CSV table of C-alpha atoms in Angstrom, one decimal:
chain,number,residue,atom,x,y,z
A,1,UNK,CA,91.9,112.1,110.9
A,2,UNK,CA,93.3,112.5,107.4
A,3,UNK,CA,90.9,111.4,104.8
A,4,UNK,CA,90.6,110.6,101.1
A,5,UNK,CA,87.3,111.4,99.5
A,6,UNK,CA,85.6,111.4,96.2
A,7,UNK,CA,83.6,114.2,94.7
A,8,UNK,CA,80.8,112.1,93.1
A,9,UNK,CA,79.4,108.8,94.4
A,10,UNK,CA,78.0,107.8,90.9
A,11,UNK,CA,78.9,108.5,87.4
A,12,UNK,CA,77.0,107.5,84.3
A,13,UNK,CA,78.6,107.8,80.9
A,14,UNK,CA,77.8,106.6,77.4
A,15,UNK,CA,79.9,103.9,75.7
A,16,UNK,CA,82.7,105.5,73.8
A,17,UNK,CA,82.8,108.7,75.8
A,18,UNK,CA,85.6,109.7,78.1
A,19,UNK,CA,85.1,109.3,81.9
A,20,UNK,CA,86.7,111.4,84.6
A,21,UNK,CA,86.6,110.3,88.2
A,22,UNK,CA,87.9,112.8,90.8
A,23,UNK,CA,89.4,112.4,94.3
A,24,UNK,CA,90.5,114.8,97.0
A,25,UNK,CA,93.0,113.9,99.6
A,26,UNK,CA,94.0,115.8,102.7
A,27,UNK,CA,97.3,114.3,103.9
A,28,UNK,CA,100.0,116.5,102.4
A,29,UNK,CA,102.6,113.9,103.5
A,30,UNK,CA,101.2,111.3,101.1
A,31,UNK,CA,103.7,110.4,98.4
A,32,UNK,CA,102.0,107.6,96.6
A,33,UNK,CA,98.5,107.5,95.0
A,34,UNK,CA,96.8,104.6,93.4
A,35,UNK,CA,93.5,103.9,91.6
A,36,UNK,CA,91.8,100.5,91.9
A,37,UNK,CA,88.8,99.1,90.0
A,38,UNK,CA,86.4,96.8,91.9
A,39,UNK,CA,83.8,94.7,90.3
A,40,UNK,CA,81.0,93.2,92.3
A,41,UNK,CA,82.1,90.4,94.6
A,42,UNK,CA,85.8,90.7,93.6
A,43,UNK,CA,88.8,92.3,95.2
A,44,UNK,CA,90.2,95.7,94.1
A,45,UNK,CA,92.2,95.5,90.9
A,46,UNK,CA,95.2,97.7,90.3
A,47,UNK,CA,94.7,100.2,87.5
A,48,UNK,CA,97.4,102.8,87.7
A,49,UNK,CA,99.5,104.6,90.3
A,50,UNK,CA,101.5,107.9,90.5
A,51,UNK,CA,104.1,109.1,92.9
A,52,UNK,CA,104.2,112.6,94.3
A,53,UNK,CA,107.1,113.7,92.2
A,54,UNK,CA,104.9,113.3,89.1
A,55,UNK,CA,101.9,115.3,87.8
A,56,UNK,CA,100.7,112.9,85.1
A,57,UNK,CA,101.0,109.3,84.2
A,58,UNK,CA,99.4,107.4,81.3
A,59,UNK,CA,98.5,103.8,80.9
A,60,UNK,CA,96.4,101.9,78.4
A,61,UNK,CA,93.3,104.1,78.0
A,62,UNK,CA,93.8,105.5,81.5
A,63,UNK,CA,95.5,108.6,82.7
A,64,UNK,CA,96.0,109.8,86.3
A,65,UNK,CA,96.6,113.4,87.1
A,66,UNK,CA,97.9,114.7,90.4
A,67,UNK,CA,97.6,118.3,91.5
A,68,UNK,CA,99.5,118.6,94.8
A,69,UNK,CA,98.7,122.3,95.1
A,70,UNK,CA,95.0,121.6,95.7
A,71,UNK,CA,95.4,117.9,96.8
A,72,UNK,CA,93.4,116.5,93.9
A,73,UNK,CA,93.7,113.3,92.0
A,74,UNK,CA,91.8,112.3,88.9
A,75,UNK,CA,91.4,109.2,86.7
A,76,UNK,CA,90.6,109.6,83.1
A,77,UNK,CA,89.3,106.7,81.1
A,78,UNK,CA,89.3,107.1,77.3
A,79,UNK,CA,86.6,105.6,75.1
A,80,UNK,CA,84.8,104.0,78.0
A,81,UNK,CA,83.6,100.5,77.4
A,82,UNK,CA,80.8,98.4,79.2
A,83,UNK,CA,83.6,96.4,80.8
A,84,UNK,CA,84.7,99.5,82.6
A,85,UNK,CA,81.5,99.5,84.7
A,86,UNK,CA,82.6,99.1,88.3
A,87,UNK,CA,83.4,101.0,91.5
A,88,UNK,CA,86.6,103.0,91.4
A,89,UNK,CA,88.6,103.8,94.5
A,90,UNK,CA,91.5,106.1,95.0
A,91,UNK,CA,93.9,105.4,97.8
A,92,UNK,CA,96.9,107.1,99.2
A,93,UNK,CA,99.8,106.3,101.5
A,94,UNK,CA,103.3,107.1,102.4
A,95,UNK,CA,106.1,104.6,102.3
A,96,UNK,CA,105.1,101.0,102.8
A,97,UNK,CA,102.3,101.9,105.1
A,98,UNK,CA,98.7,100.8,104.8
A,99,UNK,CA,96.5,102.4,102.0
A,100,UNK,CA,93.9,104.9,103.0
A,101,UNK,CA,90.9,104.5,100.7
A,102,UNK,CA,88.0,106.7,99.9
A,103,UNK,CA,84.4,105.6,99.6
A,104,UNK,CA,84.5,104.9,95.8
A,105,UNK,CA,82.7,106.1,92.7
A,106,UNK,CA,80.4,103.8,90.9
A,107,UNK,CA,80.9,104.1,87.1
A,108,UNK,CA,78.0,102.9,84.9
A,109,UNK,CA,78.6,102.7,81.2
A,110,UNK,CA,75.4,102.8,79.1
A,111,UNK,CA,75.1,101.7,75.5
B,1,UNK,CA,97.6,81.6,89.0
B,2,UNK,CA,100.4,83.8,90.4
B,3,UNK,CA,98.2,86.3,92.1
B,4,UNK,CA,97.1,86.7,95.7
B,5,UNK,CA,94.7,83.9,96.8
B,6,UNK,CA,92.3,83.7,99.7
B,7,UNK,CA,90.4,80.8,101.2
B,8,UNK,CA,87.5,80.3,101.7
B,9,UNK,CA,85.8,82.7,99.3
B,10,UNK,CA,82.6,82.6,101.3
B,11,UNK,CA,82.0,81.8,105.0
B,12,UNK,CA,78.6,81.7,106.8
B,13,UNK,CA,78.8,81.2,110.5
B,14,UNK,CA,76.6,81.6,113.6
B,15,UNK,CA,77.2,84.4,116.1
B,16,UNK,CA,79.7,83.3,118.7
B,17,UNK,CA,81.6,80.8,116.5
B,18,UNK,CA,85.3,81.2,115.6
B,19,UNK,CA,86.4,81.5,112.0
B,20,UNK,CA,89.8,81.5,110.3
B,21,UNK,CA,90.7,82.8,106.9
B,22,UNK,CA,93.9,82.1,104.9
B,23,UNK,CA,95.8,84.3,102.5
B,24,UNK,CA,98.6,83.2,100.1
B,25,UNK,CA,100.5,86.3,98.8
B,26,UNK,CA,102.3,86.6,95.5
B,27,UNK,CA,105.3,84.4,96.1
B,28,UNK,CA,108.1,86.9,96.0
B,29,UNK,CA,106.3,89.5,98.1
B,30,UNK,CA,107.5,90.1,101.7
B,31,UNK,CA,104.7,92.4,102.8
B,32,UNK,CA,101.2,91.3,103.5
B,33,UNK,CA,98.2,93.4,104.5
B,34,UNK,CA,94.7,92.6,105.8
B,35,UNK,CA,91.8,94.9,105.1
B,36,UNK,CA,88.1,94.8,105.9
B,37,UNK,CA,85.4,96.2,103.5
B,38,UNK,CA,81.8,96.7,104.3
B,39,UNK,CA,79.1,97.4,101.7
B,40,UNK,CA,79.5,100.7,99.9
B,41,UNK,CA,82.7,101.5,101.7
B,42,UNK,CA,86.4,101.4,100.8
B,43,UNK,CA,88.6,98.9,102.3
B,44,UNK,CA,89.8,99.7,105.9
B,45,UNK,CA,93.2,98.6,107.1
B,46,UNK,CA,93.4,95.9,109.8
B,47,UNK,CA,97.0,94.8,110.1
B,48,UNK,CA,100.3,94.5,108.2
B,49,UNK,CA,103.2,92.0,108.1
B,50,UNK,CA,106.7,92.4,106.8
B,51,UNK,CA,108.0,88.8,106.5
B,52,UNK,CA,106.8,87.1,109.7
B,53,UNK,CA,106.8,90.3,111.8
B,54,UNK,CA,103.4,92.0,112.5
B,55,UNK,CA,104.4,95.6,112.2
B,56,UNK,CA,101.1,97.5,112.6
B,57,UNK,CA,97.6,96.9,113.9
B,58,UNK,CA,94.6,99.1,113.4
B,59,UNK,CA,92.3,100.1,116.2
B,60,UNK,CA,89.7,98.2,114.3
B,61,UNK,CA,91.5,95.0,115.2
B,62,UNK,CA,89.8,94.2,118.5
B,63,UNK,CA,91.1,91.5,120.9
B,64,UNK,CA,88.8,89.0,119.2
B,65,UNK,CA,90.9,89.3,116.0
B,66,UNK,CA,94.4,87.7,115.6
B,67,UNK,CA,96.6,87.4,112.6
B,68,UNK,CA,99.7,85.4,112.0
B,69,UNK,CA,102.3,84.8,109.3
B,70,UNK,CA,104.5,82.2,110.9
B,71,UNK,CA,106.9,81.5,108.1
B,72,UNK,CA,106.7,84.8,106.3
B,73,UNK,CA,104.6,83.2,103.5
B,74,UNK,CA,100.9,82.6,104.0
B,75,UNK,CA,98.9,84.4,106.6
B,76,UNK,CA,95.8,83.6,108.7
B,77,UNK,CA,93.2,85.9,110.2
B,78,UNK,CA,91.1,84.5,113.0
B,79,UNK,CA,88.0,86.0,114.5
B,80,UNK,CA,86.9,84.6,117.8
B,81,UNK,CA,83.3,84.8,119.1
B,82,UNK,CA,82.0,86.4,115.9
B,83,UNK,CA,79.4,89.1,116.1
B,84,UNK,CA,77.0,90.2,113.4
B,85,UNK,CA,79.0,93.4,113.0
B,86,UNK,CA,81.9,91.3,111.8
B,87,UNK,CA,80.0,90.6,108.6
B,88,UNK,CA,82.2,92.0,105.8
B,89,UNK,CA,84.6,91.2,103.0
B,90,UNK,CA,88.0,90.5,104.3
B,91,UNK,CA,90.7,91.4,101.8
B,92,UNK,CA,94.4,90.4,101.7
B,93,UNK,CA,97.0,92.3,99.7
B,94,UNK,CA,100.7,91.8,99.2
B,95,UNK,CA,103.5,93.9,98.0
B,96,UNK,CA,107.1,93.2,96.9
B,97,UNK,CA,110.6,94.5,97.2
B,98,UNK,CA,111.0,96.6,94.1
B,99,UNK,CA,113.5,98.9,95.8
B,100,UNK,CA,111.0,101.8,95.4
B,101,UNK,CA,109.9,103.7,98.5
B,102,UNK,CA,106.4,102.3,98.0
B,103,UNK,CA,105.4,99.1,96.4
B,104,UNK,CA,102.1,98.5,94.7
B,105,UNK,CA,99.7,96.4,96.8
B,106,UNK,CA,97.9,93.7,94.9
B,107,UNK,CA,94.7,92.3,96.3
B,108,UNK,CA,93.2,88.9,96.5
B,109,UNK,CA,89.5,88.1,95.7
B,110,UNK,CA,88.5,88.4,99.4
B,111,UNK,CA,86.6,86.2,101.8
B,112,UNK,CA,83.0,87.2,102.3
B,113,UNK,CA,81.9,86.6,105.9
B,114,UNK,CA,78.3,86.5,106.9
B,115,UNK,CA,77.5,86.1,110.6
B,116,UNK,CA,74.0,85.0,111.3
């Protein structure tokens, strides 16, 4: 079936550096994309979302880029902090349907 | 706390027993979703309610699983005759009526089920 996947399962960055987490999706009908952060033992926490009529959206220290041509989504975290260490999931859907998640990227921030 | 809440947070049971989990969504949200997450994987969709109507079920939702949302507010997920393969984190999410084509789903803390 259609899938959402991540290019790298783990990412290690130094504190203060910028982080980029990538995600590929295959369902060209998807019109809504979202990034979640999940800490150990907790539920996914909303970070930022983007709709298919946009290419870029910025939040506080985070930016999501959407390239519909190559079906690619990325999450950029500026000035990564130790508190950013977590697993990051991208997910996609269309309408009010269920989210389709990828496996996740584990981000480790080292001092 | 105005977020999604789930109870219990942890449940340990013996194989063959029945278990029931509860989810209280964000109060103004009319959509409620159940997902299951196993270690190292992303959440997988189980079922979805709009108000009290169960609109969609995943093939993962075997006949041992049943979910209800009788008054369109809280929801329960019951697993009968639990198996070791049911061990997972059960996540609930809710979304509102912003008028947009898609509303953000906000997740609860999950219920960790361990079947011995």
